[in-house]
Coordinates of C-alpha atoms in Angstrom, one line a residue:
Chain Q
M1 CA 10.8 18.5 -4.3
D2 CA 11.2 20.7 -7.3
L3 CA 14.1 19.3 -9.1
L4 CA 15.2 20.0 -12.6
G5 CA 13.1 18.4 -15.3
P6 CA 15.3 15.7 -16.7
I7 CA 16.7 14.7 -13.3
H8 CA 13.2 14.3 -12.0
D9 CA 12.1 12.3 -15.0
I10 CA 15.1 10.0 -14.7
L11 CA 14.5 9.5 -11.0
V12 CA 10.8 8.7 -11.5
I13 CA 11.5 6.3 -14.3
F14 CA 14.2 4.5 -12.3
L15 CA 11.9 4.3 -9.2
G16 CA 9.1 3.0 -11.5
S17 CA 11.2 0.2 -12.9
V18 CA 12.4 -0.8 -9.4
L19 CA 8.8 -0.8 -8.3
I20 CA 7.6 -3.0 -11.2
L21 CA 10.3 -5.6 -10.5
G22 CA 9.7 -5.5 -6.8
G23 CA 6.0 -6.0 -7.2
L24 CA 6.6 -9.0 -9.4
G25 CA 9.0 -10.3 -6.8
V26 CA 6.5 -10.0 -4.0
V27 CA 4.1 -12.2 -5.8
L28 CA 6.2 -14.6 -7.8
L29 CA 9.3 -15.5 -5.7
T30 CA 9.0 -18.9 -4.1
N31 CA 11.0 -18.2 -1.0
L32 CA 8.9 -16.2 1.4
I33 CA 11.8 -14.2 3.0
Y34 CA 13.0 -12.9 -0.4
S35 CA 9.4 -11.8 -1.1
A36 CA 9.4 -9.9 2.3
F37 CA 12.6 -8.1 1.4
S38 CA 11.2 -7.3 -2.0
L39 CA 8.2 -5.8 -0.3
G40 CA 10.5 -3.6 1.8
C41 CA 12.2 -2.4 -1.4
V42 CA 8.8 -1.6 -2.9
L43 CA 7.7 0.4 0.1
F44 CA 11.0 2.3 0.2
C45 CA 10.6 3.3 -3.5
I46 CA 7.0 4.4 -2.7
S47 CA 8.3 6.7 0.0
L48 CA 10.7 8.2 -2.5
F49 CA 7.8 8.8 -4.8
Y50 CA 6.1 10.7 -2.0
I51 CA 9.2 12.9 -1.6
S52 CA 9.1 13.7 -5.3
S53 CA 5.5 14.8 -5.1
N54 CA 6.1 17.4 -2.3
S55 CA 4.5 15.5 0.6
Y56 CA 7.4 15.0 3.0
F57 CA 5.3 14.1 6.1
V58 CA 3.6 11.2 4.4
A59 CA 7.0 10.1 3.1
A60 CA 8.4 10.1 6.6
A61 CA 5.4 8.3 8.0
Q62 CA 5.6 5.7 5.2
L63 CA 9.3 5.1 5.9
L64 CA 8.7 4.8 9.7
I65 CA 5.5 2.8 9.7
Y66 CA 5.7 0.6 6.7
V67 CA 9.4 0.0 6.3
G68 CA 10.3 0.3 9.9
A69 CA 7.3 -1.4 11.6
I70 CA 5.1 -3.5 9.2
N71 CA 7.9 -4.9 7.1
V72 CA 10.0 -5.9 10.1
L73 CA 6.9 -7.5 11.7
I74 CA 6.3 -9.5 8.5
I75 CA 9.9 -10.6 8.4
F76 CA 9.7 -11.7 12.0
A77 CA 6.6 -13.6 11.3
V78 CA 8.2 -15.3 8.3
M79 CA 11.2 -16.3 10.4
F80 CA 9.0 -17.5 13.2
I81 CA 6.9 -19.7 10.9
N82 CA 9.4 -21.9 9.2
H83 CA 7.2 -23.5 6.5
S84 CA 8.7 -26.1 4.3
E85 CA 5.8 -28.1 2.9
Y86 CA 5.1 -26.7 -0.5
S87 CA 3.8 -29.3 -2.9
N88 CA 0.8 -31.1 -4.2
D89 CA -0.9 -28.3 -6.0
S90 CA -4.0 -29.9 -7.5
H91 CA -5.2 -29.2 -11.0
L92 CA -7.9 -26.8 -9.8
W93 CA -5.3 -24.4 -8.4
I94 CA -3.6 -24.1 -11.8
I95 CA -6.9 -23.3 -13.5
G96 CA -7.8 -20.8 -10.8
D97 CA -4.4 -19.1 -11.3
G98 CA -5.0 -18.8 -15.0
V99 CA -8.5 -17.3 -14.5
T100 CA -7.2 -14.9 -11.9
S101 CA -4.4 -13.7 -14.1
V102 CA -6.8 -13.1 -17.0
V103 CA -9.1 -11.1 -14.8
C104 CA -6.3 -9.0 -13.3
T105 CA -4.7 -8.2 -16.7
S106 CA -8.2 -7.2 -18.0
I107 CA -8.6 -4.9 -14.9
F108 CA -5.1 -3.5 -15.5
F109 CA -5.7 -2.7 -19.2
S110 CA -9.2 -1.3 -18.7
L111 CA -7.9 1.1 -16.1
I112 CA -4.9 2.1 -18.2
T113 CA -7.1 2.9 -21.2
T114 CA -9.3 5.0 -18.8
I115 CA -6.5 7.1 -17.5
P116 CA -5.5 9.0 -20.7
D117 CA -9.1 9.5 -21.7
T118 CA -10.0 11.6 -18.6
S119 CA -9.6 15.3 -19.1
W120 CA -7.3 16.1 -16.2
Y121 CA -6.6 19.6 -17.3
G122 CA -10.2 20.7 -16.9
I123 CA -10.2 19.5 -13.4
I124 CA -6.9 21.2 -12.7
W125 CA -8.2 24.5 -14.0
T126 CA -11.4 24.5 -12.0
T127 CA -9.5 23.7 -8.8
R128 CA -6.6 26.1 -9.4
S129 CA -9.0 29.1 -9.7
N130 CA -10.4 28.4 -6.2
Q131 CA -7.0 28.1 -4.7
I132 CA -5.6 31.5 -5.5
I133 CA -7.8 33.1 -2.9
E134 CA -6.6 31.0 0.0
Q135 CA -2.9 31.5 -0.6
D136 CA -0.9 31.5 2.6
L137 CA 2.6 30.8 3.8
I138 CA 2.1 27.8 6.0
S139 CA 4.2 24.8 5.3
N140 CA 2.8 21.4 4.5
V141 CA 3.4 19.8 7.9
Q142 CA 1.8 22.7 9.7
Q143 CA -1.2 22.4 7.3
I144 CA -1.6 18.7 8.1
G145 CA -1.3 19.4 11.8
I146 CA -4.0 22.2 11.6
H147 CA -6.3 19.9 9.7
L148 CA -5.8 17.0 12.1
S149 CA -6.6 19.1 15.1
T150 CA -9.6 21.0 13.6
N151 CA -11.4 19.4 10.7
F152 CA -10.4 15.8 11.2
Y153 CA -10.3 15.7 14.9
L154 CA -13.0 13.0 15.4
P155 CA -11.5 10.5 12.8
F156 CA -8.0 11.1 14.4
E157 CA -9.3 10.1 17.8
L158 CA -11.2 7.1 16.3
I159 CA -8.0 6.0 14.6
S160 CA -6.1 6.1 17.9
I161 CA -8.8 4.1 19.6
I162 CA -8.8 1.5 16.7
L163 CA -5.0 1.2 16.9
L164 CA -5.1 0.7 20.7
I165 CA -7.9 -1.9 20.6
S166 CA -6.3 -3.8 17.7
L167 CA -2.9 -3.9 19.3
I168 CA -4.4 -5.2 22.6
G169 CA -6.3 -7.8 20.6
A170 CA -3.1 -8.9 18.7
I171 CA -1.2 -9.2 22.0
T172 CA -4.0 -11.3 23.6
M173 CA -4.3 -13.5 20.5
A174 CA -0.6 -14.1 20.2
R175 CA 0.4 -14.8 23.8
Q176 CA -1.8 -17.8 24.7
Chain Z
M1 CA 2.8 13.8 -18.4
M2 CA 4.3 12.6 -15.2
F3 CA 1.4 12.1 -12.9
E4 CA -0.3 9.8 -15.4
Y5 CA 2.8 7.6 -15.3
V6 CA 2.5 7.5 -11.5
L7 CA -1.2 6.6 -11.9
I8 CA -0.3 3.8 -14.2
L9 CA 2.2 2.5 -11.7
S10 CA -0.4 2.6 -9.0
V11 CA -2.8 0.6 -11.2
Y12 CA 0.0 -1.9 -11.8
L13 CA 0.5 -2.3 -8.1
F14 CA -3.2 -2.7 -7.5
S15 CA -3.7 -5.4 -10.1
I16 CA -0.7 -7.4 -9.1
G17 CA -1.8 -7.1 -5.4
I18 CA -5.2 -8.5 -6.3
Y19 CA -3.6 -11.3 -8.3
G20 CA -1.3 -12.2 -5.4
L21 CA -4.1 -11.9 -2.8
I22 CA -6.2 -14.4 -4.7
T23 CA -3.6 -16.9 -5.9
S24 CA -1.3 -17.1 -2.9
R25 CA -1.1 -20.3 -1.0
N26 CA 0.5 -18.8 2.1
M27 CA -1.3 -16.5 4.5
V28 CA 1.7 -14.2 5.1
R29 CA 2.1 -13.6 1.4
A30 CA -1.6 -12.7 1.3
L31 CA -1.0 -10.1 3.9
M32 CA 1.9 -8.7 1.9
C33 CA -0.2 -8.4 -1.2
L34 CA -2.9 -6.6 0.9
D35 CA -0.2 -4.1 1.9
L36 CA 0.6 -3.6 -1.8
I37 CA -3.1 -2.8 -2.5
L38 CA -3.2 -0.2 0.3
N39 CA 0.0 1.3 -0.9
S40 CA -1.4 1.8 -4.4
V41 CA -4.4 3.6 -2.9
N42 CA -2.0 5.8 -1.0
I43 CA 0.0 6.6 -4.1
N44 CA -3.3 7.8 -5.8
L45 CA -4.3 9.9 -2.8
V46 CA -0.9 11.6 -2.4
T47 CA -0.7 12.3 -6.2
F48 CA -4.1 13.8 -6.4
S49 CA -3.6 15.8 -3.3
D50 CA -0.4 17.3 -4.8
L51 CA -2.0 18.0 -8.1
F52 CA -5.5 19.3 -7.3
D53 CA -5.4 20.3 -3.6
S54 CA -1.9 21.5 -2.9
R55 CA -3.1 24.2 -0.4
Q56 CA -5.4 22.0 1.8
L57 CA -3.6 18.6 1.5
K58 CA -6.6 16.6 2.6
G59 CA -5.4 13.6 0.6
D60 CA -2.3 13.5 2.7
I61 CA -4.4 13.2 5.8
F62 CA -6.5 10.4 4.3
S63 CA -3.3 8.6 3.4
I64 CA -2.1 8.9 7.0
F65 CA -5.4 7.3 8.1
V66 CA -4.9 4.5 5.6
I67 CA -1.4 3.9 6.9
A68 CA -2.6 3.7 10.5
I69 CA -5.4 1.2 9.5
A70 CA -2.7 -0.8 7.6
A71 CA -0.6 -1.0 10.7
A72 CA -3.5 -2.3 12.8
E73 CA -4.4 -4.8 10.0
A74 CA -0.9 -6.1 9.8
A75 CA -0.7 -6.6 13.6
I76 CA -4.0 -8.4 13.8
G77 CA -3.4 -10.5 10.7
L78 CA 0.1 -11.7 11.8
A79 CA -1.3 -12.5 15.3
I80 CA -4.1 -14.6 13.7
V81 CA -1.5 -16.3 11.4
S82 CA 0.7 -17.2 14.3
S83 CA -2.2 -18.5 16.3
I84 CA -3.4 -20.7 13.4
Y85 CA 0.2 -21.9 12.9
R86 CA 0.4 -22.9 16.6
N87 CA -2.8 -25.0 16.2
R88 CA -2.4 -26.4 12.8
K89 CA 1.4 -26.4 12.2
S90 CA 0.8 -25.0 8.8
T91 CA 0.1 -21.7 7.1
R92 CA -1.5 -22.9 3.9
I93 CA -4.5 -20.8 3.2
N94 CA -6.9 -23.7 2.6
Q95 CA -6.1 -25.6 5.8
S96 CA -7.5 -23.0 8.2
N97 CA -10.9 -24.7 8.6
L98 CA -11.0 -24.6 12.4
L99 CA -14.6 -23.5 12.4
N100 CA -15.6 -26.3 10.1
N101 CA -15.1 -29.2 12.5

């Protein structure tokens, strides 16, 4: 969506702050149902990010599948499993949490220092020069459909078979 | 630059997803953090597809595949969690040692 510059910036910054808080809430909230709703908020904001980066089909798929199916499934599972015992964390768990937080923050900062060092504009110029030739007036959804039925036909069918088999397996595992 | 901001957000989601996946005591929370990791990969795919490949949109197609795999993973994972809960009456992640004894 090609909005005006400041509106787009404000929207992206707002979505980013909501996403940061929601990501912290998924991990750190003690009650599991609050954490599931926070995950739903994060997924919704990610779908709005997809809309702001011109890919409407993925935004609709994200909204339907993640927010509508996976998040509802997780909330149902949380309600079905009423856990209450939450105590006796031994000393080893605390040390493990500290080591893991150190490792994850080091991953985070190393990747953040890598991102501005990469010369994105060189890559953009080399790819833009190829794209001028294949300029056409097909919309994004039509482009995705054409690719799914020509180039990516075999992975598409394999994904459908994987979904069928995994759902049958989930039903047979959950109904006994 | 705006897309670097989005990339930093995706790195943040990835690292906090790994942190939650390793340190969570509950299996459902581990599944939620796995969804966060897959979403950060999806953000990267869609952003680069919009930036570098805005005619062909192959990154969008890969993100659709990742979404489908995530749906299958959530269904299987929650079925396994409910089955373990039925046997053990607990969803703590270190008590699922049914193969052990």
